[in-house]
Amino acid sequence: MKLPRGRLDKSRVVTDPRDTLADVLDRELTGYAVFESQETLLLDGEGRGVITFHRA
């Protein structure tokens, strides 16, 4: 998947992304979030998940 270029709003490490995702939905932001597991970060792996946000 090719991700679009854009302006980074936040970058952080969290153990539970629920509050961050709720904030994105409440503020009706558009863009995408990339999720990587701790094992992927430590082992320099390629596994990641991407969630995109857009207004309907």
PDB file of N, CA and C in Angstrom:
ATOM      1  N   MET A   1       0.845  -1.176   0.000  1.00  0.00           N
ATOM      2  CA  MET A   1       0.000   0.000   0.000  1.00  0.00           C
ATOM      3  C   MET A   1       0.890   1.238   0.000  1.00  0.00           C
ATOM      4  N   LYS A   2       0.661   2.129  -0.923  1.00  0.00           N
ATOM      5  CA  LYS A   2       1.387   3.393  -0.956  1.00  0.00           C
ATOM      6  C   LYS A   2       0.610   4.417  -0.142  1.00  0.00           C
ATOM      7  N   LEU A   3       1.272   5.003   0.839  1.00  0.00           N
ATOM      8  CA  LEU A   3       0.626   5.988   1.689  1.00  0.00           C
ATOM      9  C   LEU A   3       0.808   7.380   1.095  1.00  0.00           C
ATOM     10  N   PRO A   4      -0.230   8.213   1.198  1.00  0.00           N
ATOM     11  CA  PRO A   4      -0.112   9.563   0.653  1.00  0.00           C
ATOM     12  C   PRO A   4       0.836  10.418   1.484  1.00  0.00           C
ATOM     13  N   ARG A   5       1.383  11.436   0.854  1.00  0.00           N
ATOM     14  CA  ARG A   5       2.217  12.387   1.578  1.00  0.00           C
ATOM     15  C   ARG A   5       1.292  13.314   2.351  1.00  0.00           C
ATOM     16  N   GLY A   6       1.755  13.766   3.482  1.00  0.00           N
ATOM     17  CA  GLY A   6       0.934  14.663   4.276  1.00  0.00           C
ATOM     18  C   GLY A   6       1.727  15.256   5.419  1.00  0.00           C
ATOM     19  N   ARG A   7       1.045  15.977   6.270  1.00  0.00           N
ATOM     20  CA  ARG A   7       1.670  16.607   7.425  1.00  0.00           C
ATOM     21  C   ARG A   7       1.444  15.722   8.647  1.00  0.00           C
ATOM     22  N   LEU A   8       2.524  15.379   9.335  1.00  0.00           N
ATOM     23  CA  LEU A   8       2.433  14.562  10.538  1.00  0.00           C
ATOM     24  C   LEU A   8       1.816  15.388  11.655  1.00  0.00           C
ATOM     25  N   ASP A   9       0.731  14.884  12.233  1.00  0.00           N
ATOM     26  CA  ASP A   9       0.058  15.592  13.320  1.00  0.00           C
ATOM     27  C   ASP A   9       0.590  15.144  14.672  1.00  0.00           C
ATOM     28  N   LYS A  10       0.738  13.832  14.844  1.00  0.00           N
ATOM     29  CA  LYS A  10       1.239  13.290  16.108  1.00  0.00           C
ATOM     30  C   LYS A  10       2.040  12.029  15.833  1.00  0.00           C
ATOM     31  N   SER A  11       3.037  11.805  16.656  1.00  0.00           N
ATOM     32  CA  SER A  11       3.797  10.565  16.606  1.00  0.00           C
ATOM     33  C   SER A  11       4.068  10.155  18.044  1.00  0.00           C
ATOM     34  N   ARG A  12       3.631   8.967  18.398  1.00  0.00           N
ATOM     35  CA  ARG A  12       3.827   8.527  19.779  1.00  0.00           C
ATOM     36  C   ARG A  12       3.725   7.018  19.882  1.00  0.00           C
ATOM     37  N   VAL A  13       4.195   6.521  21.002  1.00  0.00           N
ATOM     38  CA  VAL A  13       4.086   5.103  21.313  1.00  0.00           C
ATOM     39  C   VAL A  13       3.053   4.965  22.419  1.00  0.00           C
ATOM     40  N   VAL A  14       2.040   4.140  22.192  1.00  0.00           N
ATOM     41  CA  VAL A  14       1.004   3.917  23.195  1.00  0.00           C
ATOM     42  C   VAL A  14       0.772   2.423  23.353  1.00  0.00           C
ATOM     43  N   THR A  15       0.378   2.023  24.542  1.00  0.00           N
ATOM     44  CA  THR A  15       0.058   0.616  24.768  1.00  0.00           C
ATOM     45  C   THR A  15      -1.385   0.308  24.407  1.00  0.00           C
ATOM     46  N   ASP A  16      -2.239   1.329  24.473  1.00  0.00           N
ATOM     47  CA  ASP A  16      -3.654   1.156  24.157  1.00  0.00           C
ATOM     48  C   ASP A  16      -4.104   2.331  23.288  1.00  0.00           C
ATOM     49  N   PRO A  17      -4.383   2.107  22.012  1.00  0.00           N
ATOM     50  CA  PRO A  17      -4.702   3.210  21.102  1.00  0.00           C
ATOM     51  C   PRO A  17      -6.139   3.734  21.180  1.00  0.00           C
ATOM     52  N   ARG A  18      -6.945   3.229  22.105  1.00  0.00           N
ATOM     53  CA  ARG A  18      -8.362   3.622  22.137  1.00  0.00           C
ATOM     54  C   ARG A  18      -8.574   5.125  22.287  1.00  0.00           C
ATOM     55  N   ASP A  19      -7.860   5.761  23.216  1.00  0.00           N
ATOM     56  CA  ASP A  19      -8.053   7.199  23.435  1.00  0.00           C
ATOM     57  C   ASP A  19      -7.639   8.007  22.211  1.00  0.00           C
ATOM     58  N   THR A  20      -6.543   7.616  21.589  1.00  0.00           N
ATOM     59  CA  THR A  20      -6.077   8.313  20.390  1.00  0.00           C
ATOM     60  C   THR A  20      -7.079   8.175  19.259  1.00  0.00           C
ATOM     61  N   LEU A  21      -7.595   6.971  19.047  1.00  0.00           N
ATOM     62  CA  LEU A  21      -8.578   6.757  17.985  1.00  0.00           C
ATOM     63  C   LEU A  21      -9.875   7.505  18.270  1.00  0.00           C
ATOM     64  N   ALA A  22     -10.297   7.538  19.521  1.00  0.00           N
ATOM     65  CA  ALA A  22     -11.504   8.283  19.888  1.00  0.00           C
ATOM     66  C   ALA A  22     -11.323   9.772  19.599  1.00  0.00           C
ATOM     67  N   ASP A  23     -10.136  10.308  19.883  1.00  0.00           N
ATOM     68  CA  ASP A  23      -9.847  11.714  19.605  1.00  0.00           C
ATOM     69  C   ASP A  23      -9.908  12.004  18.108  1.00  0.00           C
ATOM     70  N   VAL A  24      -9.354  11.113  17.303  1.00  0.00           N
ATOM     71  CA  VAL A  24      -9.388  11.278  15.844  1.00  0.00           C
ATOM     72  C   VAL A  24     -10.831  11.315  15.352  1.00  0.00           C
ATOM     73  N   LEU A  25     -11.649  10.409  15.837  1.00  0.00           N
ATOM     74  CA  LEU A  25     -13.048  10.354  15.403  1.00  0.00           C
ATOM     75  C   LEU A  25     -13.842  11.554  15.905  1.00  0.00           C
ATOM     76  N   ASP A  26     -13.610  11.969  17.148  1.00  0.00           N
ATOM     77  CA  ASP A  26     -14.318  13.126  17.703  1.00  0.00           C
ATOM     78  C   ASP A  26     -13.986  14.410  16.948  1.00  0.00           C
ATOM     79  N   ARG A  27     -12.726  14.556  16.548  1.00  0.00           N
ATOM     80  CA  ARG A  27     -12.287  15.770  15.847  1.00  0.00           C
ATOM     81  C   ARG A  27     -12.518  15.684  14.342  1.00  0.00           C
ATOM     82  N   GLU A  28     -13.029  14.545  13.887  1.00  0.00           N
ATOM     83  CA  GLU A  28     -13.313  14.319  12.462  1.00  0.00           C
ATOM     84  C   GLU A  28     -12.094  14.601  11.590  1.00  0.00           C
ATOM     85  N   LEU A  29     -10.941  14.128  12.053  1.00  0.00           N
ATOM     86  CA  LEU A  29      -9.711  14.302  11.287  1.00  0.00           C
ATOM     87  C   LEU A  29      -9.708  13.374  10.084  1.00  0.00           C
ATOM     88  N   THR A  30      -8.961  13.738   9.078  1.00  0.00           N
ATOM     89  CA  THR A  30      -8.752  12.870   7.926  1.00  0.00           C
ATOM     90  C   THR A  30      -7.280  12.496   7.884  1.00  0.00           C
ATOM     91  N   GLY A  31      -6.985  11.403   7.237  1.00  0.00           N
ATOM     92  CA  GLY A  31      -5.599  10.954   7.139  1.00  0.00           C
ATOM     93  C   GLY A  31      -5.501   9.476   7.425  1.00  0.00           C
ATOM     94  N   TYR A  32      -4.403   9.089   8.034  1.00  0.00           N
ATOM     95  CA  TYR A  32      -4.216   7.677   8.330  1.00  0.00           C
ATOM     96  C   TYR A  32      -3.363   7.498   9.575  1.00  0.00           C
ATOM     97  N   ALA A  33      -3.462   6.326  10.178  1.00  0.00           N
ATOM     98  CA  ALA A  33      -2.649   5.946  11.332  1.00  0.00           C
ATOM     99  C   ALA A  33      -1.955   4.636  10.999  1.00  0.00           C
ATOM    100  N   VAL A  34      -0.703   4.538  11.398  1.00  0.00           N
ATOM    101  CA  VAL A  34       0.080   3.325  11.171  1.00  0.00           C
ATOM    102  C   VAL A  34       0.311   2.665  12.522  1.00  0.00           C
ATOM    103  N   PHE A  35      -0.035   1.388  12.609  1.00  0.00           N
ATOM    104  CA  PHE A  35       0.157   0.623  13.834  1.00  0.00           C
ATOM    105  C   PHE A  35       1.240  -0.416  13.609  1.00  0.00           C
ATOM    106  N   GLU A  36       2.203  -0.466  14.523  1.00  0.00           N
ATOM    107  CA  GLU A  36       3.252  -1.472  14.468  1.00  0.00           C
ATOM    108  C   GLU A  36       3.358  -2.106  15.847  1.00  0.00           C
ATOM    109  N   SER A  37       3.474  -3.426  15.879  1.00  0.00           N
ATOM    110  CA  SER A  37       3.596  -4.106  17.163  1.00  0.00           C
ATOM    111  C   SER A  37       4.996  -3.905  17.729  1.00  0.00           C
ATOM    112  N   GLN A  38       5.137  -4.070  19.019  1.00  0.00           N
ATOM    113  CA  GLN A  38       6.435  -3.914  19.667  1.00  0.00           C
ATOM    114  C   GLN A  38       7.462  -4.874  19.075  1.00  0.00           C
ATOM    115  N   GLU A  39       7.050  -6.103  18.781  1.00  0.00           N
ATOM    116  CA  GLU A  39       7.975  -7.074  18.211  1.00  0.00           C
ATOM    117  C   GLU A  39       8.493  -6.609  16.855  1.00  0.00           C
ATOM    118  N   THR A  40       7.626  -6.006  16.059  1.00  0.00           N
ATOM    119  CA  THR A  40       8.033  -5.497  14.749  1.00  0.00           C
ATOM    120  C   THR A  40       9.069  -4.396  14.907  1.00  0.00           C
ATOM    121  N   LEU A  41       8.858  -3.513  15.873  1.00  0.00           N
ATOM    122  CA  LEU A  41       9.805  -2.422  16.087  1.00  0.00           C
ATOM    123  C   LEU A  41      11.154  -2.949  16.558  1.00  0.00           C
ATOM    124  N   LEU A  42      11.130  -3.930  17.443  1.00  0.00           N
ATOM    125  CA  LEU A  42      12.378  -4.460  17.992  1.00  0.00           C
ATOM    126  C   LEU A  42      13.140  -5.315  16.995  1.00  0.00           C
ATOM    127  N   LEU A  43      12.422  -6.041  16.153  1.00  0.00           N
ATOM    128  CA  LEU A  43      13.067  -6.971  15.235  1.00  0.00           C
ATOM    129  C   LEU A  43      13.235  -6.398  13.832  1.00  0.00           C
ATOM    130  N   ASP A  44      12.925  -5.132  13.652  1.00  0.00           N
ATOM    131  CA  ASP A  44      13.041  -4.483  12.343  1.00  0.00           C
ATOM    132  C   ASP A  44      12.241  -5.230  11.286  1.00  0.00           C
ATOM    133  N   GLY A  45      11.039  -5.629  11.650  1.00  0.00           N
ATOM    134  CA  GLY A  45      10.182  -6.359  10.719  1.00  0.00           C
ATOM    135  C   GLY A  45       9.353  -5.427   9.862  1.00  0.00           C
ATOM    136  N   GLU A  46       8.541  -6.023   9.010  1.00  0.00           N
ATOM    137  CA  GLU A  46       7.718  -5.260   8.077  1.00  0.00           C
ATOM    138  C   GLU A  46       6.247  -5.240   8.471  1.00  0.00           C
ATOM    139  N   GLY A  47       5.858  -5.957   9.521  1.00  0.00           N
ATOM    140  CA  GLY A  47       4.444  -6.062   9.861  1.00  0.00           C
ATOM    141  C   GLY A  47       3.881  -4.778  10.431  1.00  0.00           C
ATOM    142  N   ARG A  48       2.874  -4.245   9.754  1.00  0.00           N
ATOM    143  CA  ARG A  48       2.204  -3.054  10.261  1.00  0.00           C
ATOM    144  C   ARG A  48       0.786  -3.013   9.730  1.00  0.00           C
ATOM    145  N   GLY A  49      -0.045  -2.283  10.434  1.00  0.00           N
ATOM    146  CA  GLY A  49      -1.420  -2.098  10.001  1.00  0.00           C
ATOM    147  C   GLY A  49      -1.683  -0.625   9.774  1.00  0.00           C
ATOM    148  N   VAL A  50      -2.509  -0.320   8.788  1.00  0.00           N
ATOM    149  CA  VAL A  50      -2.822   1.069   8.457  1.00  0.00           C
ATOM    150  C   VAL A  50      -4.335   1.248   8.499  1.00  0.00           C
ATOM    151  N   ILE A  51      -4.780   2.291   9.189  1.00  0.00           N
ATOM    152  CA  ILE A  51      -6.195   2.652   9.234  1.00  0.00           C
ATOM    153  C   ILE A  51      -6.318   4.041   8.622  1.00  0.00           C
ATOM    154  N   THR A  52      -7.227   4.196   7.666  1.00  0.00           N
ATOM    155  CA  THR A  52      -7.422   5.509   7.047  1.00  0.00           C
ATOM    156  C   THR A  52      -8.706   6.143   7.565  1.00  0.00           C
ATOM    157  N   PHE A  53      -8.709   7.462   7.629  1.00  0.00           N
ATOM    158  CA  PHE A  53      -9.856   8.227   8.108  1.00  0.00           C
ATOM    159  C   PHE A  53     -10.243   9.246   7.043  1.00  0.00           C
ATOM    160  N   HIS A  54     -11.522   9.301   6.716  1.00  0.00           N
ATOM    161  CA  HIS A  54     -12.008  10.323   5.795  1.00  0.00           C
ATOM    162  C   HIS A  54     -13.458  10.626   6.116  1.00  0.00           C
ATOM    163  N   ARG A  55     -13.887  11.790   5.728  1.00  0.00           N
ATOM    164  CA  ARG A  55     -15.278  12.186   5.960  1.00  0.00           C
ATOM    165  C   ARG A  55     -16.148  11.589   4.877  1.00  0.00           C
ATOM    166  N   ALA A  56     -17.322  11.132   5.283  1.00  0.00           N
ATOM    167  CA  ALA A  56     -18.248  10.527   4.315  1.00  0.00           C
ATOM    168  C   ALA A  56     -19.054  11.578   3.598  1.00  0.00           C
TER     169      ALA A  56
END
